[in-house]
Coordinates of C-alpha atoms (C1' of nucleotides) in Angstrom, one line a residue:
Chain A
M218 CA 72.1 -16.9 40.2
R219 CA 74.2 -19.2 38.0
A220 CA 72.2 -22.2 39.3
Q221 CA 69.0 -20.4 38.2
R222 CA 70.4 -20.0 34.7
L223 CA 71.6 -23.6 34.5
A224 CA 68.0 -24.6 35.4
K225 CA 66.7 -22.4 32.6
L226 CA 69.2 -24.1 30.3
D227 CA 67.7 -27.4 31.2
D228 CA 64.2 -26.1 30.5
L229 CA 65.3 -25.0 27.1
L230 CA 66.9 -28.3 26.3
N231 CA 63.8 -30.1 27.5
A232 CA 61.7 -27.9 25.2
G233 CA 63.9 -29.0 22.3
I234 CA 65.6 -25.6 21.9
K235 CA 69.3 -25.5 21.2
P236 CA 70.8 -22.8 23.6
Y237 CA 74.0 -22.5 21.5
G238 CA 73.1 -21.8 17.9
H239 CA 75.2 -21.6 14.8
R240 CA 75.9 -19.3 11.9
V241 CA 73.5 -16.6 11.0
D242 CA 73.5 -15.3 7.4
D243 CA 72.6 -11.9 6.0
V244 CA 73.0 -10.1 9.4
C245 CA 72.5 -6.4 9.2
A246 CA 74.5 -4.2 11.6
A247 CA 72.3 -2.3 14.0
A248 CA 73.8 1.0 12.9
E249 CA 73.2 0.1 9.3
A250 CA 69.6 -0.9 10.0
L251 CA 69.0 2.5 11.5
A252 CA 70.6 4.3 8.6
M253 CA 68.6 2.3 6.1
F254 CA 65.4 3.3 7.8
E255 CA 66.4 7.0 7.9
R256 CA 67.2 6.9 4.2
S257 CA 63.9 5.2 3.3
E258 CA 62.0 7.9 5.2
E259 CA 58.6 7.5 6.7
G260 CA 55.7 6.0 4.7
A261 CA 57.9 2.9 4.2
E262 CA 56.7 1.8 7.6
G263 CA 56.6 -2.0 7.8
E264 CA 58.2 -2.5 4.5
L265 CA 61.8 -2.5 5.6
R266 CA 62.6 -6.0 6.7
T267 CA 65.9 -6.9 8.1
R268 CA 67.8 -9.3 10.4
I269 CA 70.1 -8.4 13.2
A270 CA 72.2 -10.3 15.8
G271 CA 73.6 -9.2 19.1
R272 CA 73.5 -9.3 22.8
L273 CA 70.3 -8.5 24.8
M274 CA 71.2 -5.5 27.0
A275 CA 67.9 -4.5 28.5
V276 CA 64.4 -5.8 28.6
R277 CA 61.2 -3.7 29.3
E278 CA 58.3 -6.0 29.7
M279 CA 54.7 -4.7 29.5
G280 CA 52.3 -7.6 29.6
K281 CA 51.7 -8.8 26.1
S282 CA 54.4 -6.7 24.5
I283 CA 58.1 -6.4 25.3
F284 CA 60.7 -3.8 24.3
A285 CA 64.3 -4.9 24.4
D286 CA 67.7 -3.5 23.4
V287 CA 70.0 -5.6 21.2
R288 CA 73.6 -4.5 20.9
D289 CA 76.1 -5.5 18.3
Q290 CA 79.5 -4.0 17.5
S291 CA 78.0 -1.2 15.5
G292 CA 75.5 0.0 18.1
R293 CA 72.1 -0.6 19.6
L294 CA 68.7 -1.4 18.1
Q295 CA 65.5 -1.5 20.0
V296 CA 63.4 -4.5 19.2
Y297 CA 59.6 -5.0 19.9
A298 CA 58.1 -8.4 20.7
K299 CA 54.4 -8.5 20.4
K300 CA 52.4 -11.5 21.5
N301 CA 49.8 -11.4 18.7
V302 CA 52.6 -11.2 16.2
L303 CA 54.9 -13.9 17.5
G304 CA 52.3 -16.3 18.8
E305 CA 51.9 -17.9 22.2
D306 CA 55.0 -20.2 22.1
A307 CA 57.6 -17.8 20.6
F308 CA 56.4 -15.0 22.9
G309 CA 56.7 -17.3 25.9
L310 CA 60.2 -18.1 24.9
F311 CA 61.1 -14.5 24.4
K312 CA 59.9 -13.8 27.9
K313 CA 62.3 -16.4 29.2
L314 CA 65.3 -14.7 27.7
D315 CA 67.9 -13.2 30.0
I316 CA 69.8 -10.0 29.7
G317 CA 73.2 -11.1 28.3
D318 CA 71.7 -13.7 26.0
I319 CA 72.8 -13.4 22.3
I320 CA 70.0 -13.6 19.8
S321 CA 69.2 -13.0 16.2
A322 CA 65.9 -11.4 15.2
E323 CA 64.1 -10.7 12.0
G324 CA 61.4 -8.2 11.4
S325 CA 60.3 -4.9 10.0
L326 CA 61.4 -1.5 11.1
F327 CA 59.1 1.2 12.3
R328 CA 59.2 4.3 14.4
T329 CA 57.6 4.3 17.9
R330 CA 55.4 7.1 19.2
M331 CA 58.4 8.2 21.2
G332 CA 60.3 8.5 18.0
E333 CA 62.8 5.6 18.2
V334 CA 63.4 3.4 15.2
T335 CA 62.6 -0.1 16.3
M336 CA 62.3 -3.6 14.9
K337 CA 59.0 -5.4 15.2
I338 CA 60.2 -9.0 15.6
E339 CA 58.6 -11.6 13.4
T340 CA 61.0 -14.4 14.2
F341 CA 64.0 -14.7 16.5
D342 CA 66.5 -17.3 17.6
L343 CA 68.4 -17.8 20.8
L344 CA 72.0 -18.1 19.6
T345 CA 73.8 -18.2 23.0
K346 CA 72.5 -18.6 26.5
S347 CA 74.3 -16.5 29.0
L348 CA 74.9 -18.2 32.4
R349 CA 76.2 -15.2 34.3
P350 CA 74.7 -11.8 34.9
L351 CA 76.1 -8.7 33.3
P352 CA 77.4 -5.8 35.3
E353 CA 74.9 -3.1 36.3
K354 CA 73.3 -1.4 33.4
W355 CA 73.6 2.2 34.7
H356 CA 76.9 2.4 36.5
G357 CA 78.6 -0.3 34.4
L358 CA 81.8 -2.0 35.7
T359 CA 84.1 0.4 37.6
D360 CA 86.2 -1.9 39.7
V361 CA 89.6 -1.4 38.0
E362 CA 90.9 -4.9 38.9
Q363 CA 87.9 -6.6 37.4
R364 CA 87.9 -4.4 34.3
H365 CA 91.4 -5.6 33.6
R366 CA 91.0 -9.3 34.6
Q367 CA 87.7 -9.6 32.8
R368 CA 88.2 -7.1 30.0
Y369 CA 85.3 -8.7 28.1
L370 CA 82.9 -7.4 30.7
D371 CA 84.6 -3.9 30.5
L372 CA 84.1 -4.0 26.8
I373 CA 80.4 -4.9 27.1
S374 CA 79.8 -2.5 29.9
N375 CA 81.8 0.5 28.9
R376 CA 81.3 1.6 25.4
E377 CA 84.2 4.0 25.3
V378 CA 86.6 1.2 26.0
Q379 CA 85.7 -0.4 22.8
E380 CA 86.2 2.9 21.0
L381 CA 89.6 3.3 22.5
F382 CA 90.8 0.0 21.2
Q383 CA 89.3 0.9 17.8
T384 CA 91.5 4.0 18.0
R385 CA 94.5 1.9 18.9
A386 CA 93.9 -0.3 15.9
A387 CA 93.5 2.8 13.7
V388 CA 96.7 4.3 14.9
V389 CA 98.8 1.2 14.2
R390 CA 97.2 0.9 10.8
E391 CA 98.0 4.5 9.9
I392 CA 101.6 4.1 11.1
R393 CA 101.9 1.2 8.7
N394 CA 100.3 3.2 5.9
F395 CA 102.5 6.1 6.5
L396 CA 105.7 4.0 6.4
D397 CA 104.6 1.8 3.6
E398 CA 103.7 4.9 1.5
R399 CA 107.4 6.0 1.9
G400 CA 108.9 2.7 0.8
F401 CA 109.6 1.1 4.2
I402 CA 109.1 -2.6 4.5
E403 CA 107.9 -4.3 7.6
V404 CA 109.9 -7.2 9.0
E405 CA 109.8 -9.6 11.9
T406 CA 112.9 -10.4 13.9
P407 CA 113.5 -12.9 16.7
M408 CA 111.6 -12.6 20.0
L409 CA 113.6 -15.5 21.4
Q410 CA 117.2 -14.5 21.6
A411 CA 120.3 -16.2 23.0
I412 CA 121.8 -12.8 24.0
P413 CA 119.2 -10.1 24.7
G414 CA 120.6 -6.9 23.3
G415 CA 119.7 -3.4 22.0
A416 CA 118.7 -2.0 25.4
A417 CA 119.7 -2.2 29.0
A418 CA 117.0 -4.0 30.9
R419 CA 116.6 -7.2 32.8
P420 CA 115.2 -9.9 30.4
F421 CA 112.8 -12.7 31.0
E422 CA 114.6 -16.0 30.9
T423 CA 113.3 -19.1 29.4
Y424 CA 114.6 -22.5 28.3
Y425 CA 114.6 -24.1 24.9
A426 CA 114.5 -27.8 25.3
A427 CA 115.4 -28.9 21.7
L428 CA 118.7 -26.9 21.9
D429 CA 119.1 -27.5 25.7
S430 CA 120.0 -23.9 26.1
A431 CA 118.8 -20.8 28.0
M432 CA 117.0 -18.3 25.9
Y433 CA 115.7 -14.8 26.6
L434 CA 112.6 -12.9 25.4
R435 CA 113.9 -9.9 23.6
I436 CA 114.2 -6.5 25.2
A437 CA 114.6 -4.8 21.8
P438 CA 114.8 -5.7 18.1
E439 CA 117.6 -3.2 17.4
L440 CA 120.5 -5.5 16.8
Y441 CA 118.6 -7.6 14.3
L442 CA 117.1 -4.7 12.4
K443 CA 120.7 -3.4 11.9
R444 CA 121.7 -6.7 10.5
L445 CA 119.1 -6.1 7.9
L446 CA 120.7 -2.8 7.0
V447 CA 123.9 -4.7 6.5
G448 CA 121.9 -7.1 4.3
G449 CA 120.8 -4.3 2.0
F450 CA 117.4 -3.4 3.2
E451 CA 117.5 0.4 3.3
K452 CA 114.2 1.2 5.0
V453 CA 112.8 -1.2 7.5
Y454 CA 110.5 -1.2 10.5
E455 CA 109.1 -3.6 13.0
I456 CA 106.0 -3.2 15.2
N457 CA 106.0 -5.9 17.9
R458 CA 106.3 -6.8 21.5
N459 CA 109.3 -6.2 23.7
F460 CA 109.6 -7.8 27.2
R461 CA 111.3 -6.3 30.2
N462 CA 111.6 -8.0 33.5
E463 CA 110.9 -4.9 35.6
G464 CA 108.4 -3.3 37.9
L465 CA 104.8 -2.5 37.0
S466 CA 103.7 1.1 37.0
R467 CA 101.3 3.5 35.4
R468 CA 103.8 3.8 32.5
H469 CA 105.3 0.3 32.5
N470 CA 103.9 -3.0 31.4
P471 CA 106.4 -5.9 31.2
E472 CA 105.3 -6.6 27.6
F473 CA 104.8 -3.6 25.5
T474 CA 104.5 -2.7 21.9
M475 CA 107.3 -0.9 20.2
I476 CA 108.0 0.3 16.7
E477 CA 111.6 0.6 15.6
I478 CA 112.5 2.3 12.3
Y479 CA 115.8 2.3 10.4
E480 CA 116.7 4.2 7.3
A481 CA 120.0 3.9 5.5
Y482 CA 121.8 7.0 4.5
S483 CA 119.7 9.1 6.9
D484 CA 120.7 10.4 10.3
C485 CA 119.4 11.8 13.6
R486 CA 117.9 14.9 11.8
G487 CA 116.3 12.7 9.2
M488 CA 114.6 10.7 11.9
M489 CA 113.4 13.8 13.7
E490 CA 111.7 14.9 10.4
L491 CA 110.3 11.4 10.0
V492 CA 108.8 11.1 13.5
E493 CA 107.5 14.6 13.4
S494 CA 105.7 13.9 10.2
L495 CA 104.7 10.4 11.3
I496 CA 103.0 11.5 14.5
T497 CA 101.3 14.6 13.0
T498 CA 100.0 12.6 10.1
V499 CA 98.7 9.7 12.2
A500 CA 97.1 12.1 14.7
G501 CA 95.5 14.0 11.9
R502 CA 94.1 10.9 10.2
V503 CA 92.9 9.2 13.3
L504 CA 91.9 12.0 15.6
G505 CA 91.2 14.7 13.0
T506 CA 93.1 17.2 15.2
L507 CA 96.6 18.2 16.3
E508 CA 95.4 19.6 19.6
I509 CA 95.3 17.1 22.4
Q510 CA 93.7 17.6 25.8
F511 CA 96.3 16.8 28.5
E512 CA 95.5 16.4 32.2
D513 CA 92.3 18.6 32.0
E514 CA 93.9 22.0 31.9
T515 CA 96.6 21.8 29.3
V516 CA 96.4 21.4 25.5
I517 CA 99.2 19.8 23.7
N518 CA 99.7 21.3 20.2
L519 CA 101.3 18.9 17.8
Q520 CA 101.6 21.5 15.0
R521 CA 105.1 21.4 13.4
P522 CA 107.9 22.3 13.7
W523 CA 108.7 21.0 17.2
R524 CA 111.1 22.6 19.5
R525 CA 114.7 21.3 19.4
V526 CA 117.0 21.9 22.3
A527 CA 120.3 20.5 23.5
Y528 CA 120.3 18.4 26.6
H529 CA 123.2 20.5 28.1
D530 CA 121.3 23.7 27.5
L531 CA 118.2 22.4 29.4
V532 CA 120.3 21.3 32.3
E533 CA 122.3 24.6 32.5
E534 CA 119.1 26.5 32.3
R535 CA 117.8 24.6 35.3
M536 CA 120.9 24.1 37.4
G537 CA 123.2 27.0 36.5
E538 CA 125.5 28.0 33.6
D539 CA 128.5 26.4 35.4
W540 CA 126.9 23.1 36.1
F541 CA 129.3 21.2 33.9
Q542 CA 132.4 23.0 35.2
V543 CA 131.9 22.7 39.0
E544 CA 133.3 20.0 41.3
D545 CA 131.3 16.7 41.7
E546 CA 130.6 17.7 45.3
E547 CA 129.1 21.0 44.3
R548 CA 126.9 19.2 41.8
R549 CA 125.8 16.8 44.5
K550 CA 124.9 19.7 46.8
R551 CA 122.9 21.6 44.1
G552 CA 121.0 18.4 43.4
E553 CA 120.1 17.9 47.1
K554 CA 118.9 21.5 47.2
H555 CA 116.4 20.4 44.5
G556 CA 115.4 17.4 46.5
L557 CA 117.5 14.9 44.4
H558 CA 119.5 12.1 45.8
I559 CA 122.8 11.9 44.0
P560 CA 125.0 9.2 45.5
Q561 CA 128.6 10.1 46.3
G562 CA 131.0 9.1 43.5
S563 CA 128.4 9.7 40.7
S564 CA 129.8 10.7 37.4
T565 CA 128.9 14.0 35.8
A566 CA 126.7 12.2 33.3
E567 CA 125.0 10.2 36.1
A568 CA 124.3 13.3 38.2
T569 CA 123.1 15.2 35.1
N570 CA 120.8 12.4 34.1
E571 CA 119.2 12.4 37.5
V572 CA 118.5 16.1 37.0
F573 CA 117.1 15.6 33.6
E574 CA 114.8 12.7 34.6
K575 CA 113.6 14.0 37.9
L576 CA 113.4 17.7 37.3
I577 CA 113.3 18.5 33.6
E578 CA 111.6 15.7 31.7
R579 CA 108.1 16.2 33.3
T580 CA 108.1 19.9 32.4
L581 CA 108.4 19.1 28.6
I582 CA 104.7 19.0 27.9
Q583 CA 104.7 20.4 24.3
P584 CA 106.6 18.2 21.8
T585 CA 110.3 18.7 22.3
F586 CA 113.4 17.0 20.8
V587 CA 116.1 16.9 23.4
T588 CA 119.4 16.4 21.5
R589 CA 123.1 15.8 22.0
L590 CA 123.2 13.4 25.0
P591 CA 126.3 12.2 26.9
A592 CA 127.9 9.3 25.0
E593 CA 127.9 6.9 27.9
L594 CA 124.1 7.0 28.0
V595 CA 123.6 5.6 24.4
P596 CA 126.2 3.0 23.4
L597 CA 124.7 2.3 20.0
A598 CA 124.7 5.9 18.7
K599 CA 127.3 7.8 16.7
R600 CA 129.3 10.6 18.3
C601 CA 128.7 14.2 17.4
E602 CA 131.2 15.4 14.8
D603 CA 132.0 18.5 16.8
N604 CA 132.1 16.9 20.3
P605 CA 133.1 13.3 20.9
E606 CA 131.7 13.4 24.4
L607 CA 128.2 13.7 23.0
V608 CA 126.2 11.4 20.7
D609 CA 124.1 12.5 17.8
V610 CA 120.7 11.5 19.2
F611 CA 117.3 12.9 20.2
E612 CA 114.8 12.0 22.8
L613 CA 111.3 13.1 21.8
E614 CA 109.4 14.3 24.9
I615 CA 105.6 14.9 24.8
G616 CA 103.4 15.3 27.8
G617 CA 106.3 15.1 30.2
Q618 CA 107.4 11.6 29.1
E619 CA 109.7 10.1 26.6
I620 CA 107.8 9.0 23.5
A621 CA 110.6 8.2 21.1
P622 CA 114.4 8.1 21.1
G623 CA 116.3 8.2 17.9
Y624 CA 119.8 8.6 16.6
S625 CA 122.5 8.5 14.0
E626 CA 123.4 4.9 14.2
L627 CA 127.0 4.0 15.1
N628 CA 128.4 2.0 12.2
D629 CA 132.0 1.7 13.1
P630 CA 132.4 -1.9 14.3
L631 CA 135.6 -1.3 16.3
E632 CA 134.2 1.6 18.2
Q633 CA 131.0 -0.4 18.7
R634 CA 133.0 -3.1 20.3
R635 CA 134.7 -0.6 22.7
R636 CA 131.4 0.9 23.6
F637 CA 129.9 -2.5 24.4
E638 CA 132.9 -3.4 26.5
D639 CA 132.6 -0.1 28.5
Q640 CA 128.9 -0.9 29.0
V641 CA 129.6 -4.4 30.2
Q642 CA 132.2 -3.0 32.7
R643 CA 129.7 -0.5 34.0
V644 CA 126.9 -3.1 34.7
H645 CA 129.2 -5.9 35.7
G646 CA 127.9 -7.9 38.7
T647 CA 124.5 -6.4 38.7
A648 CA 121.1 -7.9 37.8
E649 CA 121.6 -6.9 34.2
E650 CA 124.8 -8.9 33.9
V651 CA 123.3 -11.1 31.3
S652 CA 122.2 -8.2 29.1
G653 CA 125.7 -6.9 29.2
R654 CA 127.0 -9.9 27.3
I655 CA 128.4 -8.9 23.9
D656 CA 126.6 -10.1 20.8
E657 CA 129.6 -11.2 18.7
D658 CA 127.4 -12.1 15.7
F659 CA 126.2 -8.5 15.6
L660 CA 129.7 -7.2 15.6
T661 CA 130.6 -9.6 12.8
A662 CA 127.7 -8.3 10.8
M663 CA 128.9 -4.7 11.4
E664 CA 132.3 -5.6 10.2
H665 CA 130.8 -6.5 6.9
G666 CA 129.7 -2.9 6.6
M667 CA 126.6 -1.2 7.7
P668 CA 125.6 1.9 5.8
P669 CA 125.3 5.1 7.8
A670 CA 121.7 5.3 9.0
G671 CA 119.2 7.0 11.2
G672 CA 117.1 4.9 13.5
M673 CA 114.4 5.4 16.1
G674 CA 112.0 3.6 18.4
M675 CA 108.7 4.5 19.8
G676 CA 106.5 3.0 22.4
I677 CA 103.1 2.4 20.8
D678 CA 101.4 2.1 24.2
R679 CA 102.7 5.4 25.4
L680 CA 101.8 7.1 22.1
L681 CA 98.3 5.8 22.6
M682 CA 98.2 7.1 26.2
L683 CA 99.0 10.5 24.8
L684 CA 96.6 10.4 21.9
T685 CA 93.7 9.1 24.0
G686 CA 94.4 11.0 27.1
S687 CA 94.8 7.8 29.2
P688 CA 96.5 8.2 32.5
S689 CA 97.6 4.6 32.7
I690 CA 99.3 2.2 30.3
R691 CA 96.8 -0.4 31.4
D692 CA 94.0 1.7 29.9
V693 CA 95.5 1.1 26.4
I694 CA 96.5 -2.6 26.7
L695 CA 93.6 -5.0 26.4
F696 CA 95.0 -7.5 28.9
P697 CA 97.6 -5.7 31.1
Q698 CA 99.8 -7.8 33.3
M699 CA 98.1 -8.8 36.6
R700 CA 99.3 -10.9 39.5
P701 CA 98.0 -14.4 39.1
R702 CA 95.1 -15.1 41.4
Q703 CA 95.2 -18.0 43.8
T704 CA 91.4 -18.4 43.8
P705 CA 89.4 -18.5 40.6
L706 CA 87.4 -15.5 39.7
D707 CA 84.0 -17.1 40.5
S708 CA 85.0 -18.8 43.7
N709 CA 82.3 -16.8 45.5
Q710 CA 79.6 -17.4 43.0
K711 CA 77.0 -19.9 43.8
Chain B
rG149 C1' 111.0 -4.1 47.3
rC150 C1' 109.2 0.2 50.4
rG151 C1' 105.1 4.0 51.8
rC152 C1' 99.9 5.6 51.7
rC153 C1' 94.9 4.3 50.4
rC154 C1' 91.0 0.6 49.0
rG155 C1' 88.4 -4.5 49.4
rU156 C1' 80.4 -5.2 52.2
rA157 C1' 75.0 -9.3 47.6
rG158 C1' 76.3 -10.9 40.4
rC159 C1' 77.1 -5.1 39.6
rU160 C1' 77.1 0.1 41.8
rC161 C1' 77.3 1.6 46.7
rA162 C1' 75.4 2.9 52.2
rG163 C1' 76.6 0.9 57.0
rU164 C1' 76.3 6.0 63.1
rU165 C1' 80.3 5.6 69.2
rG166 C1' 81.9 -1.6 68.6
rG167 C1' 75.2 -3.5 69.6
rC168 C1' 69.9 -7.9 64.9
rA169 C1' 74.2 -6.7 57.6
rG170 C1' 71.1 -2.5 54.1
rA171 C1' 69.5 0.2 49.2
rG172 C1' 69.3 0.6 43.8
rC173 C1' 70.1 -2.4 39.6
rA174 C1' 70.2 -7.6 38.2
rG175 C1' 67.3 -12.3 39.5
rC176 C1' 62.4 -14.9 40.8
rU177 C1' 56.5 -14.5 41.1
rG178 C1' 52.3 -11.6 39.6
rA179 C1' 49.9 -7.1 36.9
rC180 C1' 50.3 -4.2 32.4
rU181 C1' 50.0 -4.5 24.0
rC182 C1' 54.4 2.2 22.2
rU183 C1' 58.4 1.1 26.7
rU184 C1' 63.3 3.2 26.9
rA185 C1' 67.5 3.9 34.0
rA186 C1' 59.6 1.5 32.0
rU187 C1' 56.1 1.4 36.2
rC188 C1' 53.4 -1.1 40.3
rA189 C1' 53.0 -5.3 44.2
rG190 C1' 55.6 -9.3 46.5
rC191 C1' 60.0 -12.8 47.2
rG192 C1' 64.9 -14.9 47.3
rG193 C1' 70.1 -13.5 47.5
rG194 C1' 76.1 -12.3 52.2
rU195 C1' 82.8 -16.7 54.1
rC196 C1' 81.6 -8.1 55.1
rG197 C1' 89.1 -10.3 50.8
rU198 C1' 91.6 -14.5 54.1
rA199 C1' 93.5 -16.0 58.9
rG200 C1' 94.3 -14.8 63.8
rG201 C1' 93.7 -11.3 68.1
rU202 C1' 91.1 -7.7 71.6
rU203 C1' 86.0 -7.6 73.5
rC204 C1' 80.1 -9.8 76.9
rG205 C1' 79.7 -8.5 71.6
rA206 C1' 83.7 -6.9 65.5
rG207 C1' 81.8 -5.0 58.7
rC208 C1' 83.8 -1.2 62.3
rC209 C1' 89.6 -1.7 66.7
rC210 C1' 94.8 -4.5 66.4
rU211 C1' 98.3 -8.0 63.6
rA212 C1' 99.7 -10.9 59.5
rC213 C1' 98.6 -12.4 54.7
rC214 C1' 96.0 -12.1 49.6
rG215 C1' 94.4 -8.9 45.6
rG216 C1' 94.1 -3.9 43.6
rG217 C1' 95.1 1.7 43.0
rC218 C1' 98.6 5.7 43.6
rG219 C1' 103.5 7.2 44.7
rU220 C1' 108.5 5.5 45.0
rA221 C1' 112.6 2.1 43.6
rC222 C1' 114.4 -0.9 39.4
rC223 C1' 114.1 0.5 34.0
rA224 C1' 121.1 3.6 28.6

RNA sequence: GCGCCCGUAGCUCAGUUGGCAGAGCAGCUGACUCUUAAUCAGCGGGUCGUAGGUUCGAGCCCUACCGGGCGUACCA
């Protein structure tokens, strides 16, 4: 089929027609052309001239006249090519066009007998010859692998995909608006880091030739954003990519977009207020509703205020009032009874975390702030004033998954050092060894004095999954990570 | 990494118990000057993911590998 199209390309060149055109001025969007016609009302027939440009999506040929659908980003407009209007040569050329070609067309608008607003073409140009066929017009492209590897075909074929990514852009734009309106400034911090900090994850390693040294793609921007608090910026945020060298899943892509927000003189509660307000405002502005369909039967209601509940209370509710008092062995047994595997020698916090992640998290469908987590789980957070075993943090859960963690930031440099050292000891000898290295420059910054602050992070991709009802993170990332192919995509095309 | 499922024409899909690889769309030729999943007549198009094996005979059964989906593991 490609060979046929290449032959057509030759024919065009021989006929002196350039198959790859240039700039087109005064292009009217298809949707705008339709609206213009509706506004002008009937009687104006034939008087409304305009020019459109787009891709040929369907052709209905009927002898000496042809109807075709032209699509641009705004929508679709039917065009009508008539032999006795275009003349022999131009009509002949139009007949040669393929579905998938990109053209511009100029003519007047009218309404067909079937009632569709249509452009009667007076002149047209081939702007881009397409050498490969489009996916099927009715069923579109459904093969998941191909939709991801050749997202452009998915975008052409499946209109709602384009809309989803418009929504994604709108969400990010509204997040920026919301924060900018409140005096936050957006910053950019290093993606290439000598010591990847701010989270516990295996990093991607790379090499910087000019410095002859190993570098890592960042796993979080946290330690740099805090340096900015030291520097005197009081309200900062960054929206950018993080990279984690871990498995792929429905909820995980190795590069994902994260927003982190820091506000000096605030705390955990301040951040809960902020994120509650942020998400409801953005959802309201972009979706126009705070009720979100979730997995067909359930509706998530984002109406404020959101539930706040202590981590310990949730665990006791599920595993018994005395969960934190009993012997390790008893905890292990209770876990097994619920189908959990808790290895011998697990600490109370580890066993409890297993319970939370496996049994409780997925039940938190409506927005819920889970607060007061065990200190060893969050080394960068401040301890609760009334209980040094716990840290003053929240994990926002919506739709059964973690959307955003936040906390009162630890700003005591000496304790920060101890907490880092504890962490390094815990992960010593594992794959994350490297991420356990201590960022001394960060501790130096802290010793200069970081104001008390609240901070939070939120996975943008997961927020989009929630807001768009997408079951997989790959649905909300234009080009999700795929295993490289050994054979090119078109190896079987002749 | 492990488990289950999937891979047939450019796309969407059939393919019986192991017995000549099919349809629709797209493409090509022809007819048709208001069609819209246009219609009508005809034609071309295949490394059945790859490589082995079993068999007189494999799209179908077996093994390995490649790619994908879901689950699981890793992921403060």
